Short mmCIF file of C-alpha atoms in Angstrom, two decimals:
data_model
loop_
_atom_site.label_atom_id
_atom_site.label_comp_id
_atom_site.label_asym_id
_atom_site.label_seq_id
_atom_site.Cartn_x
_atom_site.Cartn_y
_atom_site.Cartn_z
CA UNK A 1 0.00 0.00 0.00
CA UNK A 2 2.71 2.48 0.96
CA UNK A 3 4.69 1.66 -2.18
CA UNK A 4 1.68 2.23 -4.43
CA UNK A 5 0.94 5.55 -2.77
CA UNK A 6 4.60 6.60 -2.94
CA UNK A 7 4.68 5.86 -6.67
CA UNK A 8 1.53 7.90 -7.22
CA UNK A 9 2.86 10.74 -5.07
CA UNK A 10 6.12 10.76 -7.03
CA UNK A 11 4.15 10.96 -10.27
CA UNK A 12 2.15 13.90 -8.94
CA UNK A 13 -1.13 11.97 -9.11
CA UNK A 14 -2.04 12.49 -5.44
CA UNK A 15 -1.16 15.04 -2.74
CA UNK A 16 0.84 14.23 0.37
CA UNK A 17 -0.97 11.59 2.43
CA UNK A 18 -0.83 10.69 6.12
CA UNK A 19 -1.96 7.12 6.76
CA UNK A 20 -3.20 6.49 10.31
CA UNK A 21 -3.44 2.83 11.23
CA UNK A 22 -3.40 0.29 14.06
CA UNK A 23 -1.48 -2.95 13.44
CA UNK A 24 -1.94 -6.48 14.81
CA UNK A 25 0.83 -7.86 17.04
CA UNK A 26 3.98 -7.47 14.94
CA UNK A 27 7.71 -6.97 15.27
CA UNK A 28 9.24 -5.04 12.38
CA UNK A 29 12.96 -5.24 11.76
CA UNK A 30 14.64 -2.17 10.30
CA UNK A 31 17.61 -2.34 7.96
CA UNK A 32 20.17 -2.34 10.80
CA UNK A 33 18.49 -4.93 13.04
CA UNK A 34 20.80 -7.62 14.44
CA UNK A 35 19.67 -11.18 15.31
CA UNK A 36 20.49 -10.69 19.00
CA UNK A 37 17.83 -7.98 19.23
CA UNK A 38 15.21 -10.78 19.08
CA UNK A 39 16.88 -13.05 21.64
CA UNK A 40 14.04 -15.55 22.09
CA UNK A 41 14.11 -16.73 18.47
CA UNK A 42 11.43 -16.37 15.81
CA UNK A 43 9.49 -19.50 16.78
CA UNK A 44 9.07 -18.28 20.38
CA UNK A 45 7.53 -15.00 19.23
CA UNK A 46 5.32 -16.66 16.64
CA UNK A 47 3.97 -19.06 19.29
CA UNK A 48 2.74 -15.94 21.10
CA UNK A 49 0.96 -14.66 18.03
CA UNK A 50 3.52 -12.04 17.02
CA UNK A 51 4.46 -11.87 13.35
CA UNK A 52 8.00 -10.81 12.42
CA UNK A 53 8.36 -8.64 9.32
CA UNK A 54 11.46 -7.23 7.64
CA UNK A 55 11.15 -3.58 6.68
CA UNK A 56 13.15 -1.20 4.49
CA UNK A 57 12.80 1.61 7.03
CA UNK A 58 15.64 2.99 9.08
CA UNK A 59 16.09 2.01 12.68
CA UNK A 60 16.13 -1.31 14.50
CA UNK A 61 13.50 -3.73 15.79
CA UNK A 62 10.30 -2.38 17.28
CA UNK A 63 6.86 -3.63 18.25
CA UNK A 64 3.46 -2.69 16.84
CA UNK A 65 0.15 -3.85 18.26
CA UNK A 66 -3.43 -2.95 19.15
CA UNK A 67 -3.53 0.24 21.17
CA UNK A 68 -0.64 1.83 19.29
CA UNK A 69 -1.12 4.55 16.67
CA UNK A 70 1.05 4.19 13.57
CA UNK A 71 1.29 7.10 11.13
CA UNK A 72 2.83 6.76 7.67
CA UNK A 73 3.50 10.09 5.92
CA UNK A 74 3.70 9.68 2.14
CA UNK A 75 5.30 13.05 1.54
CA UNK A 76 7.28 14.73 -1.23
CA UNK A 77 10.19 16.35 0.59
CA UNK A 78 11.09 18.75 -2.23
CA UNK A 79 8.59 21.49 -1.24
CA UNK A 80 9.91 21.17 2.33
CA UNK A 81 13.50 21.75 1.26
CA UNK A 82 14.44 18.09 0.83
CA UNK A 83 16.08 17.86 4.26
CA UNK A 84 15.41 14.41 5.71
CA UNK A 85 16.86 15.27 9.12
CA UNK A 86 14.65 18.34 9.43
CA UNK A 87 11.63 16.23 8.46
CA UNK A 88 12.48 13.79 11.27
CA UNK A 89 12.76 16.70 13.71
CA UNK A 90 9.35 17.81 12.47
CA UNK A 91 7.87 14.38 13.19
CA UNK A 92 9.25 14.68 16.72
CA UNK A 93 7.49 18.04 17.10
CA UNK A 94 4.26 16.50 15.82
CA UNK A 95 4.38 13.79 18.49
CA UNK A 96 5.42 16.17 21.27
CA UNK A 97 2.52 18.50 20.47
CA UNK A 98 -0.01 15.68 20.22
CA UNK A 99 1.16 14.00 23.42
CA UNK A 100 0.92 17.30 25.29
CA UNK A 101 -2.72 17.62 24.29
CA UNK A 102 -3.36 14.15 25.67
CA UNK A 103 -1.79 14.90 29.03
CA UNK A 104 1.78 13.67 28.53
CA UNK A 105 4.56 16.30 28.57
CA UNK A 106 7.15 14.94 26.13
CA UNK A 107 10.55 15.80 24.70
CA UNK A 108 13.22 14.87 22.19
CA UNK A 109 16.57 13.95 23.76
CA UNK A 110 19.85 14.68 22.00
CA UNK A 111 21.42 11.43 20.82
CA UNK A 112 18.29 9.33 21.46
CA UNK A 113 15.79 8.66 18.70
CA UNK A 114 12.06 9.11 19.10
CA UNK A 115 10.09 10.98 21.73
CA UNK A 116 10.33 10.60 25.49
CA UNK A 117 8.52 11.61 28.64
CA UNK A 118 10.06 14.30 30.81
CA UNK A 119 13.19 13.24 32.66
CA UNK A 120 16.91 12.72 32.23
CA UNK A 121 18.51 10.81 29.38
CA UNK A 122 18.19 7.06 30.07
CA UNK A 123 20.96 5.42 32.08
CA UNK A 124 21.19 2.26 34.21
CA UNK A 125 19.67 2.72 37.65
CA UNK A 126 18.61 6.32 37.05
CA UNK A 127 15.36 6.90 38.95
CA UNK A 128 14.20 9.97 37.04
CA UNK A 129 15.06 8.66 33.57
CA UNK A 130 12.73 9.51 30.71
CA UNK A 131 10.57 6.74 29.23
CA UNK A 132 10.10 6.17 25.50
CA UNK A 133 6.59 6.72 24.15
CA UNK A 134 7.05 7.74 20.50
CA UNK A 135 9.06 6.06 17.74
CA UNK A 136 10.39 7.09 14.32
CA UNK A 137 11.58 4.90 11.46
CA UNK A 138 11.65 6.48 8.01
CA UNK A 139 12.44 5.42 4.45
CA UNK A 140 13.05 7.92 1.65
CA UNK A 141 13.22 6.99 -2.03
CA UNK A 142 13.40 9.56 -4.83
CA UNK A 143 12.47 12.24 -2.34
CA UNK A 144 9.25 10.52 -1.20
CA UNK A 145 8.88 9.31 2.39
CA UNK A 146 7.32 6.08 3.60
CA UNK A 147 7.02 4.49 7.05
CA UNK A 148 7.07 7.13 9.78
CA UNK A 149 6.10 7.26 13.43
CA UNK A 150 4.20 5.42 16.14
CA UNK A 151 2.83 6.41 19.54
CA UNK A 152 1.96 4.05 22.38
CA UNK A 153 -1.61 4.96 23.29
CA UNK A 154 -2.94 2.05 25.35
CA UNK A 155 -0.82 -0.85 24.13
CA UNK A 156 0.42 -3.99 25.89
CA UNK A 157 4.02 -3.11 26.73
CA UNK A 158 5.18 -6.66 27.52
CA UNK A 159 6.30 -7.43 23.93
CA UNK A 160 8.78 -4.55 24.14
CA UNK A 161 10.45 -6.40 27.01
CA UNK A 162 10.96 -9.52 24.90
CA UNK A 163 13.27 -7.78 22.41
CA UNK A 164 15.88 -5.02 22.42
CA UNK A 165 13.54 -2.26 21.19
CA UNK A 166 15.23 0.29 18.92
CA UNK A 167 18.55 -1.14 20.11
CA UNK A 168 17.99 0.36 23.57
CA UNK A 169 18.81 -1.70 26.66
CA UNK A 170 18.66 0.93 29.41
CA UNK A 171 15.27 2.58 28.91
CA UNK A 172 11.68 1.80 29.85
CA UNK A 173 8.77 2.00 27.41
CA UNK A 174 5.49 3.65 28.33
CA UNK A 175 2.11 4.70 26.93
CA UNK A 176 -0.36 7.55 27.22
CA UNK A 177 -2.68 5.37 29.30
CA UNK A 178 0.11 4.39 31.68
CA UNK A 179 1.32 7.97 32.10
CA UNK A 180 -2.11 9.53 32.64
CA UNK A 181 -3.90 6.66 34.37
CA UNK A 182 -6.93 7.16 32.16
CA UNK A 183 -8.44 5.59 29.04
CA UNK A 184 -7.42 6.86 25.63
CA UNK A 185 -8.28 5.80 22.07
CA UNK A 186 -6.10 5.44 19.01
CA UNK A 187 -8.69 7.27 16.91
CA UNK A 188 -8.64 10.34 19.16
CA UNK A 189 -4.84 10.47 19.19
CA UNK A 190 -4.82 9.99 15.42
CA UNK A 191 -6.99 13.06 14.91
CA UNK A 192 -4.64 15.07 17.12
CA UNK A 193 -1.56 13.83 15.27
CA UNK A 194 -3.09 14.74 11.91
CA UNK A 195 -3.82 18.26 13.12
CA UNK A 196 -0.31 18.76 14.47
CA UNK A 197 1.17 17.31 11.28
CA UNK A 198 -0.70 19.98 9.37
CA UNK A 199 0.57 22.70 11.68
CA UNK A 200 4.21 21.60 11.64
CA UNK A 201 4.43 21.00 7.89
CA UNK A 202 2.03 23.67 6.66
CA UNK A 203 -0.67 21.31 5.44
CA UNK A 204 -4.46 21.33 5.69
CA UNK A 205 -5.50 17.75 6.56
CA UNK A 206 -8.64 16.52 4.83
CA UNK A 207 -10.17 13.08 5.33
CA UNK A 208 -10.08 11.07 2.12
CA UNK A 209 -11.16 7.66 0.85
CA UNK A 210 -9.34 4.62 -0.49
CA UNK A 211 -10.97 5.11 -3.89
CA UNK A 212 -9.71 8.69 -4.15
CA UNK A 213 -6.19 7.40 -3.62
CA UNK A 214 -6.54 4.52 -6.06
CA UNK A 215 -6.59 1.83 -3.36
CA UNK A 216 -8.85 -1.21 -3.32
CA UNK A 217 -8.54 -1.53 0.46
CA UNK A 218 -7.28 0.92 3.01
CA UNK A 219 -6.84 1.59 6.71
CA UNK A 220 -9.74 2.98 8.68
CA UNK A 221 -8.17 6.45 8.79
CA UNK A 222 -6.60 8.36 5.93
CA UNK A 223 -5.76 12.03 5.74
CA UNK A 224 -4.91 13.84 2.53
CA UNK A 225 -2.54 16.74 3.18
CA UNK A 226 -3.28 19.56 0.75
#
């Protein structure tokens, strides 16, 4: 799906698109993932209903599952200056803004990918260390982005403990629900993320349909960024 949309975006047939989706229990392995980051072995994970998928995105292994928002921006970087690193910084700002609206003060930490709760940079035994709540893994081909970001909304965090998530051994994972102690929905957070994406990147998000994008089947939430 992402590849088809990226091809159409590169041909100028569609505007920038932000796909908002919730995945079944899955580990995705980025291009730099090492076997030791899934220490239990593939069969062990599959016995627990977790599929393992290789991905062409950057980054290392991470977990996706029900209760986690995944957002895939299919974006032409040229109008944004073509700077991949600045686009990643923008995705961090999107997550920080959205998390703040949902009651979780968040930050980016120099030298650590993704978005974190307030606190010090992770270190062994550090009581006030920040916890990771937002993730980024991007792929860029011919100036068009695929893959993107994810935010733990109300997701089972145990599968993160069964791998070395994002290559990090000294940090805890968390979610909006865990931080706030209240219920939260992926749909509500998705709407907030779309709005902040529009603000950060100068877009006007409009809900669109699979047919308008030339897809036979699509996620439950799609935003066209015009």
